[in-house]
PDB file of C-alpha atoms in Angstrom:
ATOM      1  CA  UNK U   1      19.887  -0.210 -65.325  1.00 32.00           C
ATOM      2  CA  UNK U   2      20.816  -3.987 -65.673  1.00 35.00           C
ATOM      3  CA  UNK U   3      21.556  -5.775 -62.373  1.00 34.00           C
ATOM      4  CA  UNK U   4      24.594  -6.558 -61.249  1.00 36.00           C
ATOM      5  CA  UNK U   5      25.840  -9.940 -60.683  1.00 38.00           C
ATOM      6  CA  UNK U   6      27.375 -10.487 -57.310  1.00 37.00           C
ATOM      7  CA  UNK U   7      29.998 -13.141 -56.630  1.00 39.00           C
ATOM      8  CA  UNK U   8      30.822 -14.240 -53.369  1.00 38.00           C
ATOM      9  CA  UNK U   9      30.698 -11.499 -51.139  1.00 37.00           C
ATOM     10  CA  UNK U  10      30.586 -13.270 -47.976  1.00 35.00           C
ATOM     11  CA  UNK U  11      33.785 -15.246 -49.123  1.00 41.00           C
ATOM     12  CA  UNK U  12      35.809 -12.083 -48.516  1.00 40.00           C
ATOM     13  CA  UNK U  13      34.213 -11.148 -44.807  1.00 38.00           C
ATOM     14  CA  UNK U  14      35.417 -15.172 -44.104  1.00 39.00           C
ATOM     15  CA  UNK U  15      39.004 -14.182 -45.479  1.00 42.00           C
ATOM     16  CA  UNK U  16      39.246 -11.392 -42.937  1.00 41.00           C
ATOM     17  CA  UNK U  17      38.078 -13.234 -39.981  1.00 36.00           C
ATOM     18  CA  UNK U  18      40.301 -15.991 -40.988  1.00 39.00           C
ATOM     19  CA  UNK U  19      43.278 -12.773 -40.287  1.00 41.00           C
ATOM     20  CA  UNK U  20      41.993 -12.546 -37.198  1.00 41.00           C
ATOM     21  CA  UNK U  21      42.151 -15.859 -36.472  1.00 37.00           C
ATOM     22  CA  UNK U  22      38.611 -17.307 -36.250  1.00 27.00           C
ATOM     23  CA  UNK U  23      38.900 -19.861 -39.242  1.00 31.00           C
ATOM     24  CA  UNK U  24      38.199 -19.610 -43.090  1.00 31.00           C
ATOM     25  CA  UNK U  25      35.218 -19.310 -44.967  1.00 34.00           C
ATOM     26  CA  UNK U  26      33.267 -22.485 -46.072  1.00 33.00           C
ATOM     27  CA  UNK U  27      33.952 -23.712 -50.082  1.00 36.00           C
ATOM     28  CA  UNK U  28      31.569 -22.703 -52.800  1.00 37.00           C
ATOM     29  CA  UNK U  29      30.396 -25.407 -55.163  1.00 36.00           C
ATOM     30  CA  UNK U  30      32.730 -26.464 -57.349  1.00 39.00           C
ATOM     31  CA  UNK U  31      32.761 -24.379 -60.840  1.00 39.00           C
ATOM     32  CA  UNK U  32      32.101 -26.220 -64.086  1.00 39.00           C
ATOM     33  CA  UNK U  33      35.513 -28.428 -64.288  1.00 38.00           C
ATOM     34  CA  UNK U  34      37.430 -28.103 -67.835  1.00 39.00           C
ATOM     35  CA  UNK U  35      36.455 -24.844 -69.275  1.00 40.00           C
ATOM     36  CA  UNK U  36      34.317 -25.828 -71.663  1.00 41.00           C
ATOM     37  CA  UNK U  37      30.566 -24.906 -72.015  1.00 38.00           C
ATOM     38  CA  UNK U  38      27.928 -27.297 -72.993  1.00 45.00           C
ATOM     39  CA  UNK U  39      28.471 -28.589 -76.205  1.00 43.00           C
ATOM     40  CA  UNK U  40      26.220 -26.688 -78.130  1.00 43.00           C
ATOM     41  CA  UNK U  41      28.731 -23.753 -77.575  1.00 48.00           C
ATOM     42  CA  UNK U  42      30.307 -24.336 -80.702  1.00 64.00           C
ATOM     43  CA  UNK U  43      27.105 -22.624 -82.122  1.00 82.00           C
ATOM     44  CA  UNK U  44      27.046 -20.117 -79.206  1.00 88.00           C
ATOM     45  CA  UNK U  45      30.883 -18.788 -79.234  1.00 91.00           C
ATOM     46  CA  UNK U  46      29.989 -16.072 -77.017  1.00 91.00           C
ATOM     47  CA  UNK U  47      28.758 -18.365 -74.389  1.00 93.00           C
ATOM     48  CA  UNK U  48      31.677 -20.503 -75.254  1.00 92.00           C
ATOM     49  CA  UNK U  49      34.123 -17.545 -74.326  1.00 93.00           C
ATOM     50  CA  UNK U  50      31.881 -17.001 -71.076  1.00 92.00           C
ATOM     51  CA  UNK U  51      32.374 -20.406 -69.771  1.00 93.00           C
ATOM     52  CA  UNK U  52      35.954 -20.350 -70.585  1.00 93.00           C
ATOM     53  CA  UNK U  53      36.428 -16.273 -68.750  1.00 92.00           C
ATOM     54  CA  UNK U  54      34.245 -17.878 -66.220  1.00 93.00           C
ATOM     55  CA  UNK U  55      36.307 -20.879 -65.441  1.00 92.00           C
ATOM     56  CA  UNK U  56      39.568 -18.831 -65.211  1.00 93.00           C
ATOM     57  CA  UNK U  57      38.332 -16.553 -62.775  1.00 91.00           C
ATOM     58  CA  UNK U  58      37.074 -19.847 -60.750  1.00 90.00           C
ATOM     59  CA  UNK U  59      40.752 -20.553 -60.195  1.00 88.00           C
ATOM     60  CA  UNK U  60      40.940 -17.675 -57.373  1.00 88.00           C
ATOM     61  CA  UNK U  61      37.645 -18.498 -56.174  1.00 87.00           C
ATOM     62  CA  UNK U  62      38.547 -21.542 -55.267  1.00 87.00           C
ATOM     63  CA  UNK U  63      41.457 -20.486 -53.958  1.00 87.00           C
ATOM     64  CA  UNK U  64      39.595 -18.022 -51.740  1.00 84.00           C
ATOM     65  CA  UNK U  65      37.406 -21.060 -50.528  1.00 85.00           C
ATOM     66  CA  UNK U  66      40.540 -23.117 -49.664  1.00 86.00           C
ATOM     67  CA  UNK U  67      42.788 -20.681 -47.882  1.00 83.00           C
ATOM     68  CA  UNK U  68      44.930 -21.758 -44.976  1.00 83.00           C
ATOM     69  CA  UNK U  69      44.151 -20.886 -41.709  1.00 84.00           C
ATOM     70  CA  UNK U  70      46.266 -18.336 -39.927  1.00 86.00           C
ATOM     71  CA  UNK U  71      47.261 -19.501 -36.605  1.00 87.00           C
ATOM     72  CA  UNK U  72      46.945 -16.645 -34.149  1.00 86.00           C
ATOM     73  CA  UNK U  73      49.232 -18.149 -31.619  1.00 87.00           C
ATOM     74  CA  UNK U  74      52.202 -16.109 -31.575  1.00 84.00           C
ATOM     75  CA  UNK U  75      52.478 -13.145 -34.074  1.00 83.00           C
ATOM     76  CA  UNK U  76      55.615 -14.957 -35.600  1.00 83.00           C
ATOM     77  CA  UNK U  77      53.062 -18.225 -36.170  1.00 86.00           C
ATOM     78  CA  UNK U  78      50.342 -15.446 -37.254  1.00 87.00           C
ATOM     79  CA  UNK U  79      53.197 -14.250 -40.154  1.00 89.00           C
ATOM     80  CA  UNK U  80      54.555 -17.616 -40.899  1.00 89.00           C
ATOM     81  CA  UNK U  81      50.570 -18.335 -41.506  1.00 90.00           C
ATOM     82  CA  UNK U  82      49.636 -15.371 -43.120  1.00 91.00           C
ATOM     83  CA  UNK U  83      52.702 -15.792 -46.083  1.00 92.00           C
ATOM     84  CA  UNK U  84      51.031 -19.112 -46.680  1.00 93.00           C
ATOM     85  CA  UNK U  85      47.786 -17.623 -47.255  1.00 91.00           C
ATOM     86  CA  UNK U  86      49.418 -14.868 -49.024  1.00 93.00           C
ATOM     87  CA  UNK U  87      51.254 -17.024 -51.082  1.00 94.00           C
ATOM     88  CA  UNK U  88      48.136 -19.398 -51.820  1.00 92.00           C
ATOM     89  CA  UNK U  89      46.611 -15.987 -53.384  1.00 92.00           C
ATOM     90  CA  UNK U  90      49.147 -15.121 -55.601  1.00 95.00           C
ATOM     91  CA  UNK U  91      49.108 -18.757 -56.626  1.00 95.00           C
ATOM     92  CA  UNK U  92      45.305 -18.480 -57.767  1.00 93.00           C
ATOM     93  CA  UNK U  93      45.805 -15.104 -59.205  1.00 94.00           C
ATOM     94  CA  UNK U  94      48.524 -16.364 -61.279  1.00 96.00           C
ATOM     95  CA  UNK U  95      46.373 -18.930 -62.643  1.00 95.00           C
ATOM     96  CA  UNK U  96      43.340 -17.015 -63.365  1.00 94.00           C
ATOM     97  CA  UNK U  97      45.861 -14.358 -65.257  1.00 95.00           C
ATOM     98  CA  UNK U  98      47.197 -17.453 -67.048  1.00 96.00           C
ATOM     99  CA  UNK U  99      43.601 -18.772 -67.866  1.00 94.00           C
ATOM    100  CA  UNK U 100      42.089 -15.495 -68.943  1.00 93.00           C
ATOM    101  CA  UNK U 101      45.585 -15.044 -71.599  1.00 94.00           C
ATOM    102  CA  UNK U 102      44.294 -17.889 -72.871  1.00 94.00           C
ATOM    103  CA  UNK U 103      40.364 -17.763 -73.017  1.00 91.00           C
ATOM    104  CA  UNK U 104      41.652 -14.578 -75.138  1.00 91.00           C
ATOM    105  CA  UNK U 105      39.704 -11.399 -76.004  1.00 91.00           C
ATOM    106  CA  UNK U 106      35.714 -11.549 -76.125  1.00 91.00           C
ATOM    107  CA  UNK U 107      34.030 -12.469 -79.676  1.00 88.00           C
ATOM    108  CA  UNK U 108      31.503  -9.706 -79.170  1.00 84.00           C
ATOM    109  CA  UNK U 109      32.637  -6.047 -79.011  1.00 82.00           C
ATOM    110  CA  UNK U 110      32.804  -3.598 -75.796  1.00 79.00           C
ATOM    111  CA  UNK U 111      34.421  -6.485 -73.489  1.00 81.00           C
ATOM    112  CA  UNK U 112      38.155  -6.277 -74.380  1.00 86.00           C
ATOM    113  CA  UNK U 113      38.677  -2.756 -72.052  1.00 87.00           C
ATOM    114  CA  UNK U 114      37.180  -4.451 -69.461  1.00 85.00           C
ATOM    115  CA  UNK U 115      38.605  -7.778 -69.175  1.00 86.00           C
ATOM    116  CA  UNK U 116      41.990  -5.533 -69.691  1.00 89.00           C
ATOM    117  CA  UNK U 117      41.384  -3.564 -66.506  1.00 89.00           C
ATOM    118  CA  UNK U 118      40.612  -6.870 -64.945  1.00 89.00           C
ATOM    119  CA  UNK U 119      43.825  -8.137 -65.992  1.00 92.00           C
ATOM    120  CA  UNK U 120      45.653  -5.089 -64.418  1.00 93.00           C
ATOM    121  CA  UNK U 121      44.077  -5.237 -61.301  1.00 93.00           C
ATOM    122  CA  UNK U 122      44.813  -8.600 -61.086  1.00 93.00           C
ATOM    123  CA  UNK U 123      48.111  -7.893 -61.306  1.00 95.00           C
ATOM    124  CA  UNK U 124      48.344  -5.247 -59.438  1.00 95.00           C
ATOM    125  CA  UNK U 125      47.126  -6.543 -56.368  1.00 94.00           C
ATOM    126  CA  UNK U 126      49.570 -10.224 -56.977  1.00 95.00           C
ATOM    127  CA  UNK U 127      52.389  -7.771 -56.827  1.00 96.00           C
ATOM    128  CA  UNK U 128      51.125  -6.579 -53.253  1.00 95.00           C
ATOM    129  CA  UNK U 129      50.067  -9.648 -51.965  1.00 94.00           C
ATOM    130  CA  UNK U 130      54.011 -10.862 -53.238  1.00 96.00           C
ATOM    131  CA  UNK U 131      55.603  -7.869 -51.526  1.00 95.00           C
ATOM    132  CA  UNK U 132      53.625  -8.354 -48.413  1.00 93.00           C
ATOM    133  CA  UNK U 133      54.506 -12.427 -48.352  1.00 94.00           C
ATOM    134  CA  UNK U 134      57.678 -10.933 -48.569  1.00 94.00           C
ATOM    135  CA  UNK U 135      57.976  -9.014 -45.788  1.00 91.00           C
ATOM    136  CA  UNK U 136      56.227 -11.370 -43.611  1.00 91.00           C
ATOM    137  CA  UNK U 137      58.622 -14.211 -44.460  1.00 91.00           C
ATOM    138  CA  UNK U 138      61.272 -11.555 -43.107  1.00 90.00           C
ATOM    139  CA  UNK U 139      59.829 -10.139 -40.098  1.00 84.00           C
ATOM    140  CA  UNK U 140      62.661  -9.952 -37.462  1.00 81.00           C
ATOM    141  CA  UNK U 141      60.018  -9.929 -34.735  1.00 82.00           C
ATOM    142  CA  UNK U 142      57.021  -9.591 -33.440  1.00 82.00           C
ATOM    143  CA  UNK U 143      56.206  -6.163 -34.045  1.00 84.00           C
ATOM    144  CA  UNK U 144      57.646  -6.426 -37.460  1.00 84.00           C
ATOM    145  CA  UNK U 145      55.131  -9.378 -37.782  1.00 84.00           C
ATOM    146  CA  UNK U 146      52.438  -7.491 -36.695  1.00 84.00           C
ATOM    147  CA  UNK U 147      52.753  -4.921 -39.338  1.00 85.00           C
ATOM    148  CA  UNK U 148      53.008  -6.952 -42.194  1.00 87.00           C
ATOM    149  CA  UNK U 149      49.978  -8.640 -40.537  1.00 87.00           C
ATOM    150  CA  UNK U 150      48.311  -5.509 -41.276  1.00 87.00           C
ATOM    151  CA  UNK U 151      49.192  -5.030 -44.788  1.00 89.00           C
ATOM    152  CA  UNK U 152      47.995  -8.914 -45.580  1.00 88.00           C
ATOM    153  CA  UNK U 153      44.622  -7.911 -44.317  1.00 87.00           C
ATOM    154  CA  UNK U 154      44.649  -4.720 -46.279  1.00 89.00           C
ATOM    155  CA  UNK U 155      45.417  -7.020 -49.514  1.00 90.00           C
ATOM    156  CA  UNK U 156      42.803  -9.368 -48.834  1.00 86.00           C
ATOM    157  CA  UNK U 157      40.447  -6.534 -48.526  1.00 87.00           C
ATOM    158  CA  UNK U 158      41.642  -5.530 -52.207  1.00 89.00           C
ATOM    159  CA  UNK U 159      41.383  -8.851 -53.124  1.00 86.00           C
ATOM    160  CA  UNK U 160      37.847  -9.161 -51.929  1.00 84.00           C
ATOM    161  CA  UNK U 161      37.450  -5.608 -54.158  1.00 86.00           C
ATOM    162  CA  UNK U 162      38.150  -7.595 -57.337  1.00 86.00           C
ATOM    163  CA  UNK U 163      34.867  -7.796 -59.524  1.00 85.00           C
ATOM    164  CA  UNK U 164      35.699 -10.858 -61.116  1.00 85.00           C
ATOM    165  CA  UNK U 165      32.607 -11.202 -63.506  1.00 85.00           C
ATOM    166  CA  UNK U 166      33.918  -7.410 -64.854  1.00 85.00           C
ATOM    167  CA  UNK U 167      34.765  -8.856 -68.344  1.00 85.00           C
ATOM    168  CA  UNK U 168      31.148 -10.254 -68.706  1.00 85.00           C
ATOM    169  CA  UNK U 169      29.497  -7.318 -66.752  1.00 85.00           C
ATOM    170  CA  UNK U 170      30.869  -5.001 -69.857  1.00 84.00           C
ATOM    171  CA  UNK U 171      27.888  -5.625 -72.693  1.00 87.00           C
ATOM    172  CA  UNK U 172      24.859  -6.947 -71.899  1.00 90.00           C
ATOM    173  CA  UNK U 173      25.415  -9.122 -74.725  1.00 91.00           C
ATOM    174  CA  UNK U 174      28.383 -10.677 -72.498  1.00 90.00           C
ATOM    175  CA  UNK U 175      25.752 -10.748 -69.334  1.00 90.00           C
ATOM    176  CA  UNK U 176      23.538 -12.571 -71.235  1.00 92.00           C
ATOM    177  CA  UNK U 177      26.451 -15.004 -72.490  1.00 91.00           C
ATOM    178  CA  UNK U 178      27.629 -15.593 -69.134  1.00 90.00           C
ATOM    179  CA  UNK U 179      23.838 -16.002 -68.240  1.00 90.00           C
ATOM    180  CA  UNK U 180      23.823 -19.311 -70.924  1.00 91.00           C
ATOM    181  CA  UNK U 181      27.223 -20.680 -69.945  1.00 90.00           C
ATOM    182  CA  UNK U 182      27.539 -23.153 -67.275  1.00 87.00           C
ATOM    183  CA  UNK U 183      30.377 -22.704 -65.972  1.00 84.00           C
ATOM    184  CA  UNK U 184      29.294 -19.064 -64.847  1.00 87.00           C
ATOM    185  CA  UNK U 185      26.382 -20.273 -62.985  1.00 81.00           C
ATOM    186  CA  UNK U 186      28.208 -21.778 -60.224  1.00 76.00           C
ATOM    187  CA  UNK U 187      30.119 -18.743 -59.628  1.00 75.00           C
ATOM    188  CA  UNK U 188      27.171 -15.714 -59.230  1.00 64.00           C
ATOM    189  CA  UNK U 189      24.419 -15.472 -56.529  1.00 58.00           C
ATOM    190  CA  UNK U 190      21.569 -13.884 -57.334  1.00 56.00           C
ATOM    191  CA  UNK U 191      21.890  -9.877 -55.577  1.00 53.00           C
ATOM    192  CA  UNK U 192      19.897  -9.744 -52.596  1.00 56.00           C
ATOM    193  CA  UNK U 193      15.954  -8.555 -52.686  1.00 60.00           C
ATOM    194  CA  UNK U 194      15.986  -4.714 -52.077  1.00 55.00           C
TER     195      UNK U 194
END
């Protein structure tokens, strides 16, 4: 069994304090900036495709990193808050849809399906996070507040879900081009000894 890359996983537990009002999680490095791999990628196109999945997935990591605050003052400050954040996340999701339509199916077979399901979830849980914003921006109190303050943690939980390295976790040929592309390297941490 190949290992797993992990990305992040303490970024999400930050997001869901942040709910609760205890502050946001600190920023990651920042990814590899333009998309490009090194330039010897031209020879590696598989790599090249890695950096450039790798840097559109970057867009809601750093996203993550930089979310608002919510302000746990009043539960109508808490919502007002909370639809930034909300709307922040559907702001990074929308480019890392955009960037992965454009990065394009993998040059190596078995990745398409997966990058695919990525894609859906994706969207899937931008719809949600949408709706929620929604609500929150019409909360006619606080109780109304607080419930929609419920369903933003319960997206940022699915958010947190998302395996973003899926379309390179598909092949190991993929692993092993996201392994040689810079632009993935900022984004994994090695999986904790067992």
């Amino acid at each position: 069994m190949r290992p797993r890359w992990t990305v992040l996983a303490a970024l999400a537990t930050g997001i869901g304090i942040g709910l609760a009002g205890c502050g946001q999680p600190p920023a990651p490095a920042e990814p590899h900036a333009g998309g490009q791999s090194d330039p010897a990628s031209g020879a590696d196109p598989a790599a090249g495709w890695a950096d450039g999945y790798c840097t559109a997935v970057s867009h809601l990591v750093r996203t993550l990193a930089g979310l608002p605050e919510i302000d746990p003052s009043s539960p109508l400050q808490a919502a007002r808050t909370a639809s930034k954040l909300l709307s922040s996340v559907v702001d990074g999701i929308d480019r890392t849809i955009a960037g992965l339509d454009r990065v394009g199916p993998p040059p190596l077979s078995g990745g398409e399906t997966a990058r695919a399901e990525l894609l859906g979830e994706f969207a899937s849980v931008r719809a949600r996070a949408d709706g929620v914003r929604r609500r929150l921006d019409s909360a006619g109190g606080a109780d109304a507040s607080r419930a929609a303050l419920g369903e933003a943690r319960s997206v940022i939980d699915a958010v947190s879900r998302l395996d973003v390295l899926k379309g390179l976790d598909a092949t190991p040929e993929l692993t092993a081009a996201g392994k040689r592309a810079r632009g993935c390297q900022q984004l994994v941490v090695p999986p904790a000894p067992s």
